[in-house]
mmCIF file of C-alpha atoms in Angstrom:
data_model
loop_
_atom_site.group_PDB
_atom_site.id
_atom_site.type_symbol
_atom_site.label_atom_id
_atom_site.label_comp_id
_atom_site.label_asym_id
_atom_site.label_seq_id
_atom_site.Cartn_x
_atom_site.Cartn_y
_atom_site.Cartn_z
ATOM 1 C CA MET A 19 21.094 4.140 12.423
ATOM 2 C CA SER A 20 18.627 4.423 15.283
ATOM 3 C CA HIS A 21 15.182 2.841 15.115
ATOM 4 C CA SER A 22 13.557 6.181 14.282
ATOM 5 C CA GLN A 23 16.153 6.860 11.538
ATOM 6 C CA ALA A 24 15.376 3.467 10.010
ATOM 7 C CA GLY A 25 11.679 4.311 10.102
ATOM 8 C CA PHE A 26 12.498 7.684 8.489
ATOM 9 C CA LEU A 27 13.733 5.884 5.366
ATOM 10 C CA PHE A 28 10.173 4.629 4.854
ATOM 11 C CA PHE A 29 8.917 8.156 5.432
ATOM 12 C CA LEU A 30 11.141 9.440 2.594
ATOM 13 C CA SER A 31 9.835 6.874 0.120
ATOM 14 C CA SER A 32 6.239 7.557 1.171
ATOM 15 C CA LEU A 33 6.847 11.311 0.872
ATOM 16 C CA GLY A 34 8.103 10.765 -2.675
ATOM 17 C CA TYR A 35 5.021 8.640 -3.302
ATOM 18 C CA LEU A 36 2.871 11.504 -2.056
ATOM 19 C CA PHE A 37 4.421 13.967 -4.520
ATOM 20 C CA GLY A 38 4.282 11.394 -7.328
ATOM 21 C CA LEU A 39 0.588 10.781 -6.770
ATOM 22 C CA MET A 40 -0.107 14.508 -6.662
ATOM 23 C CA SER A 41 1.777 14.956 -9.942
ATOM 24 C CA SER A 42 0.294 11.933 -11.700
ATOM 25 C CA GLY A 43 -2.742 13.829 -12.946
ATOM 26 C CA LEU A 44 -0.563 16.342 -14.753
ATOM 27 C CA LEU A 45 1.322 13.622 -16.613
ATOM 28 C CA ALA A 46 -1.769 11.522 -17.380
ATOM 29 C CA SER A 47 -3.737 14.535 -18.639
ATOM 30 C CA ARG A 48 -0.936 15.509 -21.027
ATOM 31 C CA SER A 49 -0.294 11.998 -22.349
ATOM 32 C CA THR A 50 -2.223 8.784 -21.639
ATOM 33 C CA HIS A 51 -2.651 6.443 -18.704
ATOM 34 C CA ARG A 52 -0.714 3.830 -20.655
ATOM 35 C CA LEU A 53 2.355 6.045 -21.087
ATOM 36 C CA THR A 54 2.113 7.137 -17.452
ATOM 37 C CA ILE A 55 2.320 3.507 -16.329
ATOM 38 C CA VAL A 56 5.378 2.885 -18.512
ATOM 39 C CA VAL A 57 7.135 6.026 -17.197
ATOM 40 C CA SER A 58 6.345 5.043 -13.609
ATOM 41 C CA ILE A 59 7.735 1.519 -13.813
ATOM 42 C CA GLY A 60 10.805 2.663 -15.740
ATOM 43 C CA GLY A 61 11.442 5.413 -13.187
ATOM 44 C CA ILE A 62 11.313 2.898 -10.354
ATOM 45 C CA GLY A 63 13.957 0.817 -12.134
ATOM 46 C CA VAL A 64 16.286 3.787 -12.624
ATOM 47 C CA ALA A 65 15.908 4.893 -8.983
ATOM 48 C CA MET A 66 16.590 1.360 -7.699
ATOM 49 C CA LEU A 67 19.767 1.171 -9.756
ATOM 50 C CA ALA A 68 20.834 4.584 -8.427
ATOM 51 C CA ILE A 69 20.391 3.433 -4.817
ATOM 52 C CA ALA A 70 22.356 0.260 -5.536
ATOM 53 C CA ALA A 71 25.281 2.382 -6.797
ATOM 54 C CA ALA A 72 25.084 5.041 -4.044
ATOM 55 C CA GLN A 73 28.131 5.522 -1.802
ATOM 56 C CA ARG A 74 26.633 8.055 0.628
ATOM 57 C CA LEU A 75 23.620 7.851 2.914
ATOM 58 C CA TRP A 76 22.138 11.073 1.563
ATOM 59 C CA LEU A 77 22.207 9.576 -1.937
ATOM 60 C CA ILE A 78 20.317 6.536 -0.669
ATOM 61 C CA ARG A 79 17.752 8.845 0.900
ATOM 62 C CA CYS A 80 17.368 10.749 -2.368
ATOM 63 C CA GLY A 81 17.031 7.457 -4.237
ATOM 64 C CA LEU A 82 14.282 6.251 -1.902
ATOM 65 C CA PHE A 83 12.430 9.506 -2.469
ATOM 66 C CA GLY A 84 12.861 8.891 -6.217
ATOM 67 C CA VAL A 85 11.476 5.360 -5.950
ATOM 68 C CA GLY A 86 8.407 6.693 -4.195
ATOM 69 C CA PHE A 87 7.991 9.568 -6.656
ATOM 70 C CA ALA A 88 8.106 7.284 -9.701
ATOM 71 C CA ALA A 89 5.811 4.733 -8.061
ATOM 72 C CA GLY A 90 3.287 7.472 -7.343
ATOM 73 C CA PHE A 91 2.507 7.876 -11.043
ATOM 74 C CA TYR A 92 1.326 4.282 -11.323
ATOM 75 C CA LEU A 93 -1.758 3.640 -9.200
ATOM 76 C CA PRO A 94 -4.179 6.357 -10.428
ATOM 77 C CA SER A 95 -3.603 5.366 -14.052
ATOM 78 C CA ALA A 96 -3.752 1.649 -13.193
ATOM 79 C CA ILE A 97 -7.158 1.980 -11.479
ATOM 80 C CA ALA A 98 -8.487 4.115 -14.352
ATOM 81 C CA THR A 99 -7.247 1.524 -16.854
ATOM 82 C CA ILE A 100 -8.684 -1.473 -14.991
ATOM 83 C CA THR A 101 -12.125 0.069 -14.460
ATOM 84 C CA SER A 102 -12.279 1.020 -18.147
ATOM 85 C CA LEU A 103 -11.647 -2.592 -19.196
ATOM 86 C CA VAL A 104 -13.971 -4.368 -16.730
ATOM 87 C CA LYS A 105 -17.725 -4.093 -16.120
ATOM 88 C CA ARG A 106 -18.904 -2.357 -12.952
ATOM 89 C CA GLN A 107 -20.187 -5.533 -11.250
ATOM 90 C CA HIS A 108 -16.720 -7.110 -11.494
ATOM 91 C CA TRP A 109 -14.576 -4.182 -10.300
ATOM 92 C CA GLY A 110 -13.923 -5.681 -6.863
ATOM 93 C CA LYS A 111 -12.672 -8.958 -8.315
ATOM 94 C CA ALA A 112 -10.616 -7.245 -11.040
ATOM 95 C CA ILE A 113 -8.890 -4.954 -8.557
ATOM 96 C CA ALA A 114 -8.325 -7.932 -6.260
ATOM 97 C CA VAL A 115 -6.491 -9.713 -9.084
ATOM 98 C CA HIS A 116 -4.360 -6.594 -9.520
ATOM 99 C CA GLU A 117 -3.676 -6.596 -5.770
ATOM 100 C CA LEU A 118 -2.170 -10.081 -6.039
ATOM 101 C CA ALA A 119 1.090 -8.335 -6.940
ATOM 102 C CA PRO A 120 1.675 -6.378 -3.689
ATOM 103 C CA ASN A 121 0.280 -9.235 -1.609
ATOM 104 C CA LEU A 122 2.720 -11.639 -3.232
ATOM 105 C CA ALA A 123 5.522 -9.104 -2.745
ATOM 106 C CA PHE A 124 4.737 -8.886 0.986
ATOM 107 C CA PHE A 125 5.202 -12.650 1.203
ATOM 108 C CA ILE A 126 8.371 -13.126 -0.846
ATOM 109 C CA SER A 127 10.275 -9.925 0.056
ATOM 110 C CA PRO A 128 11.690 -11.189 3.385
ATOM 111 C CA PHE A 129 12.895 -14.370 1.676
ATOM 112 C CA ILE A 130 14.469 -12.364 -1.158
ATOM 113 C CA ALA A 131 16.171 -10.105 1.390
ATOM 114 C CA GLU A 132 17.472 -13.090 3.325
ATOM 115 C CA LEU A 133 18.752 -14.748 0.130
ATOM 116 C CA PHE A 134 20.636 -11.699 -1.131
ATOM 117 C CA LEU A 135 22.055 -10.773 2.281
ATOM 118 C CA LYS A 136 23.524 -14.253 2.636
ATOM 119 C CA ARG A 137 24.882 -14.609 -0.910
ATOM 120 C CA SER A 138 25.730 -11.128 -2.183
ATOM 121 C CA GLY A 139 24.346 -8.051 -0.428
ATOM 122 C CA TRP A 140 21.698 -5.359 -0.467
ATOM 123 C CA ARG A 141 23.214 -3.605 -3.503
ATOM 124 C CA ALA A 142 22.769 -6.686 -5.672
ATOM 125 C CA ALA A 143 19.174 -7.058 -4.440
ATOM 126 C CA LEU A 144 18.226 -3.500 -5.393
ATOM 127 C CA ALA A 145 20.094 -3.693 -8.704
ATOM 128 C CA THR A 146 18.194 -6.870 -9.581
ATOM 129 C CA LEU A 147 14.876 -5.211 -8.722
ATOM 130 C CA GLY A 148 15.858 -2.208 -10.826
ATOM 131 C CA VAL A 149 16.589 -4.315 -13.884
ATOM 132 C CA LEU A 150 13.340 -6.279 -13.453
ATOM 133 C CA ALA A 151 11.386 -3.024 -13.220
ATOM 134 C CA LEU A 152 12.901 -1.772 -16.476
ATOM 135 C CA ILE A 153 11.981 -5.056 -18.171
ATOM 136 C CA ALA A 154 8.430 -4.800 -16.785
ATOM 137 C CA GLY A 155 8.025 -1.262 -18.111
ATOM 138 C CA VAL A 156 9.151 -2.214 -21.601
ATOM 139 C CA SER A 157 6.926 -5.322 -21.522
ATOM 140 C CA PHE A 158 3.803 -3.351 -20.612
ATOM 141 C CA GLY A 159 4.547 -0.758 -23.258
ATOM 142 C CA ARG A 160 4.792 -3.509 -25.854
ATOM 143 C CA PHE A 161 2.141 -6.030 -24.767
ATOM 144 C CA GLY A 162 -0.146 -4.303 -22.220
ATOM 145 C CA ARG A 163 -3.797 -3.465 -22.905
ATOM 146 C CA GLY A 164 -5.938 -0.454 -22.121
ATOM 147 C CA GLY A 165 -5.141 3.024 -20.873
ATOM 148 C CA ALA A 166 -4.915 4.654 -24.309
ATOM 149 C CA PHE A 167 -6.784 7.759 -23.128
ATOM 150 C CA PRO A 168 -5.805 10.813 -21.072
ATOM 151 C CA GLY A 169 -6.842 11.506 -17.506
ATOM 152 C CA GLU A 170 -8.292 14.628 -15.930
ATOM 153 C CA SER A 171 -5.911 17.408 -14.936
ATOM 154 C CA PRO A 172 -5.882 18.610 -11.300
ATOM 155 C CA ALA A 173 -6.590 22.067 -12.745
ATOM 156 C CA SER A 174 -9.891 20.926 -14.268
ATOM 157 C CA ARG A 175 -13.359 21.529 -12.823
ATOM 158 C CA ALA A 176 -13.541 17.808 -12.021
ATOM 159 C CA PHE A 177 -11.110 18.343 -9.144
ATOM 160 C CA GLY A 178 -13.361 20.976 -7.587
ATOM 161 C CA ALA A 179 -16.294 18.591 -7.791
ATOM 162 C CA LEU A 180 -14.267 15.879 -6.082
ATOM 163 C CA ALA A 181 -13.220 18.237 -3.293
ATOM 164 C CA ARG A 182 -16.915 18.845 -2.545
ATOM 165 C CA THR A 183 -17.623 15.118 -2.162
ATOM 166 C CA PRO A 184 -17.765 14.192 1.578
ATOM 167 C CA ALA A 185 -17.335 10.473 0.865
ATOM 168 C CA LEU A 186 -13.977 11.149 -0.775
ATOM 169 C CA TRP A 187 -12.684 13.025 2.281
ATOM 170 C CA LEU A 188 -13.669 10.099 4.462
ATOM 171 C CA MET A 189 -11.813 7.748 2.094
ATOM 172 C CA VAL A 190 -8.684 9.862 2.613
ATOM 173 C CA VAL A 191 -8.800 9.081 6.341
ATOM 174 C CA LEU A 192 -9.621 5.422 5.783
ATOM 175 C CA PHE A 193 -6.734 4.997 3.360
ATOM 176 C CA GLY A 194 -4.347 6.267 6.012
ATOM 177 C CA LEU A 195 -5.580 3.587 8.398
ATOM 178 C CA GLY A 196 -5.686 0.894 5.720
ATOM 179 C CA VAL A 197 -2.078 1.538 4.753
ATOM 180 C CA SER A 198 -1.117 1.652 8.438
ATOM 181 C CA SER A 199 -2.594 -1.815 8.923
ATOM 182 C CA THR A 200 -0.495 -3.263 6.100
ATOM 183 C CA ILE A 201 2.645 -1.369 5.090
ATOM 184 C CA GLY A 202 3.034 0.617 8.324
ATOM 185 C CA VAL A 203 2.953 -2.462 10.540
ATOM 186 C CA TYR A 204 4.901 -4.583 8.046
ATOM 187 C CA ALA A 205 7.738 -2.052 7.827
ATOM 188 C CA MET A 206 8.586 -2.079 11.540
ATOM 189 C CA LEU A 207 7.439 -5.553 12.623
ATOM 190 C CA PRO A 208 10.736 -7.444 12.033
ATOM 191 C CA LEU A 209 12.681 -4.780 13.968
ATOM 192 C CA TYR A 210 10.197 -4.993 16.843
ATOM 193 C CA LEU A 211 10.349 -8.780 16.977
ATOM 194 C CA VAL A 212 14.157 -8.808 17.068
ATOM 195 C CA ALA A 213 14.997 -5.700 19.112
ATOM 196 C CA GLU A 214 12.284 -5.810 21.787
ATOM 197 C CA ARG A 215 10.949 -9.366 21.786
ATOM 198 C CA GLN A 216 14.405 -10.975 21.240
ATOM 199 C CA LEU A 217 13.328 -13.328 18.456
ATOM 200 C CA GLU A 218 16.029 -14.745 16.219
ATOM 201 C CA PRO A 219 16.318 -12.590 13.049
ATOM 202 C CA SER A 220 15.815 -15.562 10.726
ATOM 203 C CA TRP A 221 12.677 -16.645 12.601
ATOM 204 C CA ALA A 222 11.372 -13.073 12.677
ATOM 205 C CA ASN A 223 11.755 -12.792 8.885
ATOM 206 C CA THR A 224 10.195 -16.220 8.431
ATOM 207 C CA ILE A 225 7.092 -15.591 10.545
ATOM 208 C CA VAL A 226 6.555 -12.146 8.968
ATOM 209 C CA ALA A 227 6.822 -13.693 5.493
ATOM 210 C CA LEU A 228 4.495 -16.582 6.410
ATOM 211 C CA SER A 229 1.950 -14.091 7.747
ATOM 212 C CA ARG A 230 1.724 -12.715 4.206
ATOM 213 C CA SER A 231 1.541 -16.145 2.547
ATOM 214 C CA HIS A 232 -2.260 -16.132 2.536
ATOM 215 C CA GLY A 233 -2.401 -12.584 1.121
ATOM 216 C CA PRO A 234 -2.925 -13.492 -2.550
ATOM 217 C CA ILE A 235 -5.791 -15.904 -1.799
ATOM 218 C CA LEU A 236 -7.473 -13.677 0.769
ATOM 219 C CA GLY A 237 -7.013 -10.683 -1.522
ATOM 220 C CA LEU A 238 -9.087 -12.448 -4.161
ATOM 221 C CA LEU A 239 -11.691 -13.320 -1.516
ATOM 222 C CA GLY A 240 -11.694 -9.655 -0.548
ATOM 223 C CA GLY A 241 -12.615 -8.703 -4.109
ATOM 224 C CA TRP A 242 -15.454 -11.232 -4.027
ATOM 225 C CA ALA A 243 -16.581 -9.900 -0.630
ATOM 226 C CA SER A 244 -16.579 -6.335 -1.959
ATOM 227 C CA ASP A 245 -18.832 -7.312 -4.871
ATOM 228 C CA LYS A 246 -21.159 -9.470 -2.725
ATOM 229 C CA LEU A 247 -21.264 -7.739 0.686
ATOM 230 C CA GLY A 248 -20.648 -4.208 -0.523
ATOM 231 C CA ALA A 249 -17.546 -2.037 -0.419
ATOM 232 C CA LYS A 250 -18.470 -0.255 2.838
ATOM 233 C CA GLN A 251 -19.198 -3.456 4.744
ATOM 234 C CA THR A 252 -15.945 -5.001 3.550
ATOM 235 C CA ILE A 253 -13.949 -1.935 4.638
ATOM 236 C CA VAL A 254 -15.554 -2.005 8.104
ATOM 237 C CA ILE A 255 -14.844 -5.720 8.614
ATOM 238 C CA SER A 256 -11.254 -5.357 7.406
ATOM 239 C CA LEU A 257 -10.329 -2.387 9.616
ATOM 240 C CA ILE A 258 -11.991 -3.600 12.824
ATOM 241 C CA PHE A 259 -10.512 -7.107 12.611
ATOM 242 C CA THR A 260 -7.041 -5.917 11.582
ATOM 243 C CA GLY A 261 -6.945 -3.133 14.162
ATOM 244 C CA THR A 262 -7.882 -5.547 16.941
ATOM 245 C CA VAL A 263 -5.122 -7.999 16.032
ATOM 246 C CA THR A 264 -2.601 -5.159 15.557
ATOM 247 C CA LEU A 265 -3.411 -4.021 19.070
ATOM 248 C CA LEU A 266 -2.649 -7.546 20.303
ATOM 249 C CA LEU A 267 0.871 -7.310 18.825
ATOM 250 C CA GLY A 268 1.723 -4.955 21.647
ATOM 251 C CA VAL A 269 0.105 -6.858 24.523
ATOM 252 C CA ALA A 270 0.458 -10.555 23.633
ATOM 253 C CA SER A 271 3.034 -12.620 25.471
ATOM 254 C CA ASN A 272 5.910 -14.198 23.556
ATOM 255 C CA THR A 273 4.057 -17.510 23.682
ATOM 256 C CA TRP A 274 1.184 -16.088 21.630
ATOM 257 C CA LEU A 275 3.131 -13.517 19.655
ATOM 258 C CA SER A 276 3.882 -15.668 16.599
ATOM 259 C CA PRO A 277 0.205 -16.645 16.072
ATOM 260 C CA VAL A 278 -0.783 -12.974 16.439
ATOM 261 C CA VAL A 279 1.821 -11.960 13.840
ATOM 262 C CA PHE A 280 0.482 -14.649 11.517
ATOM 263 C CA PHE A 281 -3.150 -13.518 11.802
ATOM 264 C CA GLN A 282 -2.561 -9.739 11.815
ATOM 265 C CA PRO A 283 -2.759 -9.249 8.019
ATOM 266 C CA LEU A 284 -5.453 -11.910 7.535
ATOM 267 C CA LEU A 285 -8.201 -9.475 6.475
ATOM 268 C CA ALA A 286 -6.056 -6.376 5.957
ATOM 269 C CA VAL A 287 -5.825 -7.224 2.254
ATOM 270 C CA TRP A 288 -9.629 -6.948 1.991
ATOM 271 C CA PHE A 289 -9.381 -3.190 2.412
ATOM 272 C CA PHE A 290 -7.819 -2.164 -0.895
ATOM 273 C CA PRO A 291 -10.104 -3.843 -3.466
ATOM 274 C CA ALA A 292 -13.099 -2.501 -1.548
ATOM 275 C CA ALA A 293 -11.578 0.959 -1.112
ATOM 276 C CA PHE A 294 -10.677 1.369 -4.788
ATOM 277 C CA ALA A 295 -14.107 0.101 -5.802
ATOM 278 C CA ALA A 296 -15.661 2.652 -3.439
ATOM 279 C CA ILE A 297 -13.644 5.461 -5.014
ATOM 280 C CA ALA A 298 -14.699 4.338 -8.478
ATOM 281 C CA MET A 299 -18.358 4.402 -7.381
ATOM 282 C CA ILE A 300 -18.281 8.046 -6.336
ATOM 283 C CA THR A 301 -16.445 9.391 -9.405
ATOM 284 C CA THR A 302 -16.861 9.584 -13.162
ATOM 285 C CA PRO A 303 -14.575 7.430 -15.370
ATOM 286 C CA GLY A 304 -12.402 10.332 -16.495
ATOM 287 C CA ALA A 305 -11.885 11.635 -12.956
ATOM 288 C CA ARG A 306 -10.972 8.327 -11.286
ATOM 289 C CA ASN A 307 -7.261 9.003 -11.635
ATOM 290 C CA LEU A 308 -7.784 12.301 -9.795
ATOM 291 C CA ALA A 309 -9.793 10.631 -7.042
ATOM 292 C CA VAL A 310 -7.055 8.050 -6.463
ATOM 293 C CA SER A 311 -4.280 10.667 -6.609
ATOM 294 C CA PHE A 312 -6.236 12.773 -4.116
ATOM 295 C CA SER A 313 -7.135 10.102 -1.549
ATOM 296 C CA VAL A 314 -4.161 7.746 -1.617
ATOM 297 C CA PRO A 315 -1.264 10.229 -1.053
ATOM 298 C CA VAL A 316 -2.314 11.221 2.436
ATOM 299 C CA GLY A 317 -2.971 7.574 3.203
ATOM 300 C CA PHE A 318 0.558 6.578 2.276
ATOM 301 C CA ALA A 319 2.114 9.600 3.962
ATOM 302 C CA ILE A 320 0.356 8.570 7.182
ATOM 303 C CA GLY A 321 0.383 4.788 6.929
ATOM 304 C CA ALA A 322 3.736 4.179 5.240
ATOM 305 C CA GLY A 323 5.543 7.263 6.566
ATOM 306 C CA LEU A 324 4.327 8.690 9.852
ATOM 307 C CA ILE A 325 3.230 5.383 11.392
ATOM 308 C CA PRO A 326 6.620 3.593 10.902
ATOM 309 C CA THR A 327 8.388 6.737 12.175
ATOM 310 C CA PHE A 328 6.025 6.879 15.171
ATOM 311 C CA ILE A 329 6.521 3.192 15.985
ATOM 312 C CA GLY A 330 10.286 3.609 15.655
ATOM 313 C CA ALA A 331 10.217 6.640 17.967
ATOM 314 C CA MET A 332 8.255 4.618 20.518
ATOM 315 C CA GLY A 333 10.941 1.959 20.221
ATOM 316 C CA ASP A 334 13.654 4.533 20.895
ATOM 317 C CA ALA A 335 11.627 5.622 23.932
ATOM 318 C CA GLY A 336 11.702 2.039 25.181
ATOM 319 C CA SER A 337 8.389 0.560 24.080
ATOM 320 C CA PHE A 338 7.775 -0.662 20.552
ATOM 321 C CA ALA A 339 4.767 -2.493 22.004
ATOM 322 C CA SER A 340 3.004 0.765 22.882
ATOM 323 C CA GLY A 341 3.460 1.969 19.321
ATOM 324 C CA PHE A 342 1.726 -1.119 17.908
ATOM 325 C CA THR A 343 -1.024 -0.966 20.545
ATOM 326 C CA LEU A 344 -1.862 2.670 19.776
ATOM 327 C CA THR A 345 -1.737 2.032 16.039
ATOM 328 C CA GLY A 346 -4.173 -0.873 16.402
ATOM 329 C CA PHE A 347 -6.518 1.266 18.489
ATOM 330 C CA LEU A 348 -6.605 3.954 15.777
ATOM 331 C CA ILE A 349 -7.369 1.363 13.081
ATOM 332 C CA VAL A 350 -10.298 -0.015 15.103
ATOM 333 C CA ILE A 351 -11.702 3.504 15.461
ATOM 334 C CA GLY A 352 -11.359 3.878 11.688
ATOM 335 C CA GLY A 353 -13.457 0.762 11.173
ATOM 336 C CA ALA A 354 -16.228 2.295 13.258
ATOM 337 C CA VAL A 355 -15.972 5.612 11.392
ATOM 338 C CA ALA A 356 -16.278 3.725 8.068
ATOM 339 C CA LEU A 357 -19.902 2.997 8.983
ATOM 340 C CA LEU A 358 -20.561 6.659 8.104
ATOM 341 C CA LEU A 359 -19.430 6.122 4.500
ATOM 342 C CA LYS A 360 -22.256 6.729 2.031
ATOM 343 C CA LEU A 361 -21.929 4.971 -1.319
ATOM 344 C CA PRO A 362 -24.465 4.754 -4.148
ATOM 345 C CA GLN A 363 -26.089 1.380 -4.679
ATOM 346 C CA THR A 364 -25.673 1.879 -8.400
ATOM 347 C CA ASN A 365 -23.639 4.424 -10.276
ATOM 348 C CA VAL A 366 -24.894 5.300 -13.712
ATOM 349 C CA ARG A 367 -21.907 7.514 -14.349
ATOM 350 C CA ALA A 368 -19.497 4.640 -13.757
ATOM 351 C CA GLY A 369 -20.743 2.899 -16.892
#
């Protein structure tokens, strides 16, 4: 596959995620957030197993779309469940604890990939992930807490009220840039380091994994920063710092490239606890699943789909570096635009 075709695989999964997020309100409104979470995790497991067994590329593409679709059900119900269990003044920290999972996954995934590729193969890796996902779904259904209430349907009047909220539209744009700074860059960085900067593949995987090693700790600090500094201020700091360092990925010499890779995600993980807390501030408890399913899909379609495809296309054109430079520039602009975000100091409706 070409570089752009490899990036297109991420676009398919993010497209599935987009449709899953858009459909999540229908499922949650007709059942409960708890059941929606169980269905999501179980669906991910089934799709992973299907990809592991696939013998044709088009089946793999369909499976990746299925992974994204099933995963899309999860986040709106998860945020609604967390904010119903935790007091308003602790939302940032609670969401930061939840975000330990993806931050830890960013760190260990390259090592897991390296381990399976050396000892068995990619099919065994995806099959193992599929089985673990099925176990996780059953475990949450049996032992998990919260979420035993339905969400708002996209057909309800709550959706119309959300669509008339300017702050939510701005969060849609910011999510696209926040996801670009994490998943979008992460998806194409190893390919860039190996194909254009001629780093050894094992070292490229190692430095990318090490750059995510501080994610869990800094994610928790990001939750604390959101509660202490404010969600808007935390979003601004995260995007401007991360965009600047992302820009440097394209212009730094090989001598400085590894340190730049290491520092690029340093404050990127601050974005999500603050962003989800901001969404919770501008919505009522019952409509939070709708707000997440409205703002996050476009963010993932842009950040985890279009941005990797764009960077891959720039690589095919002969300059991965330009793709990272332009992406970093857009993220910095997003940090400046975030200054326009208007959030309530207190939100009586949030309870």
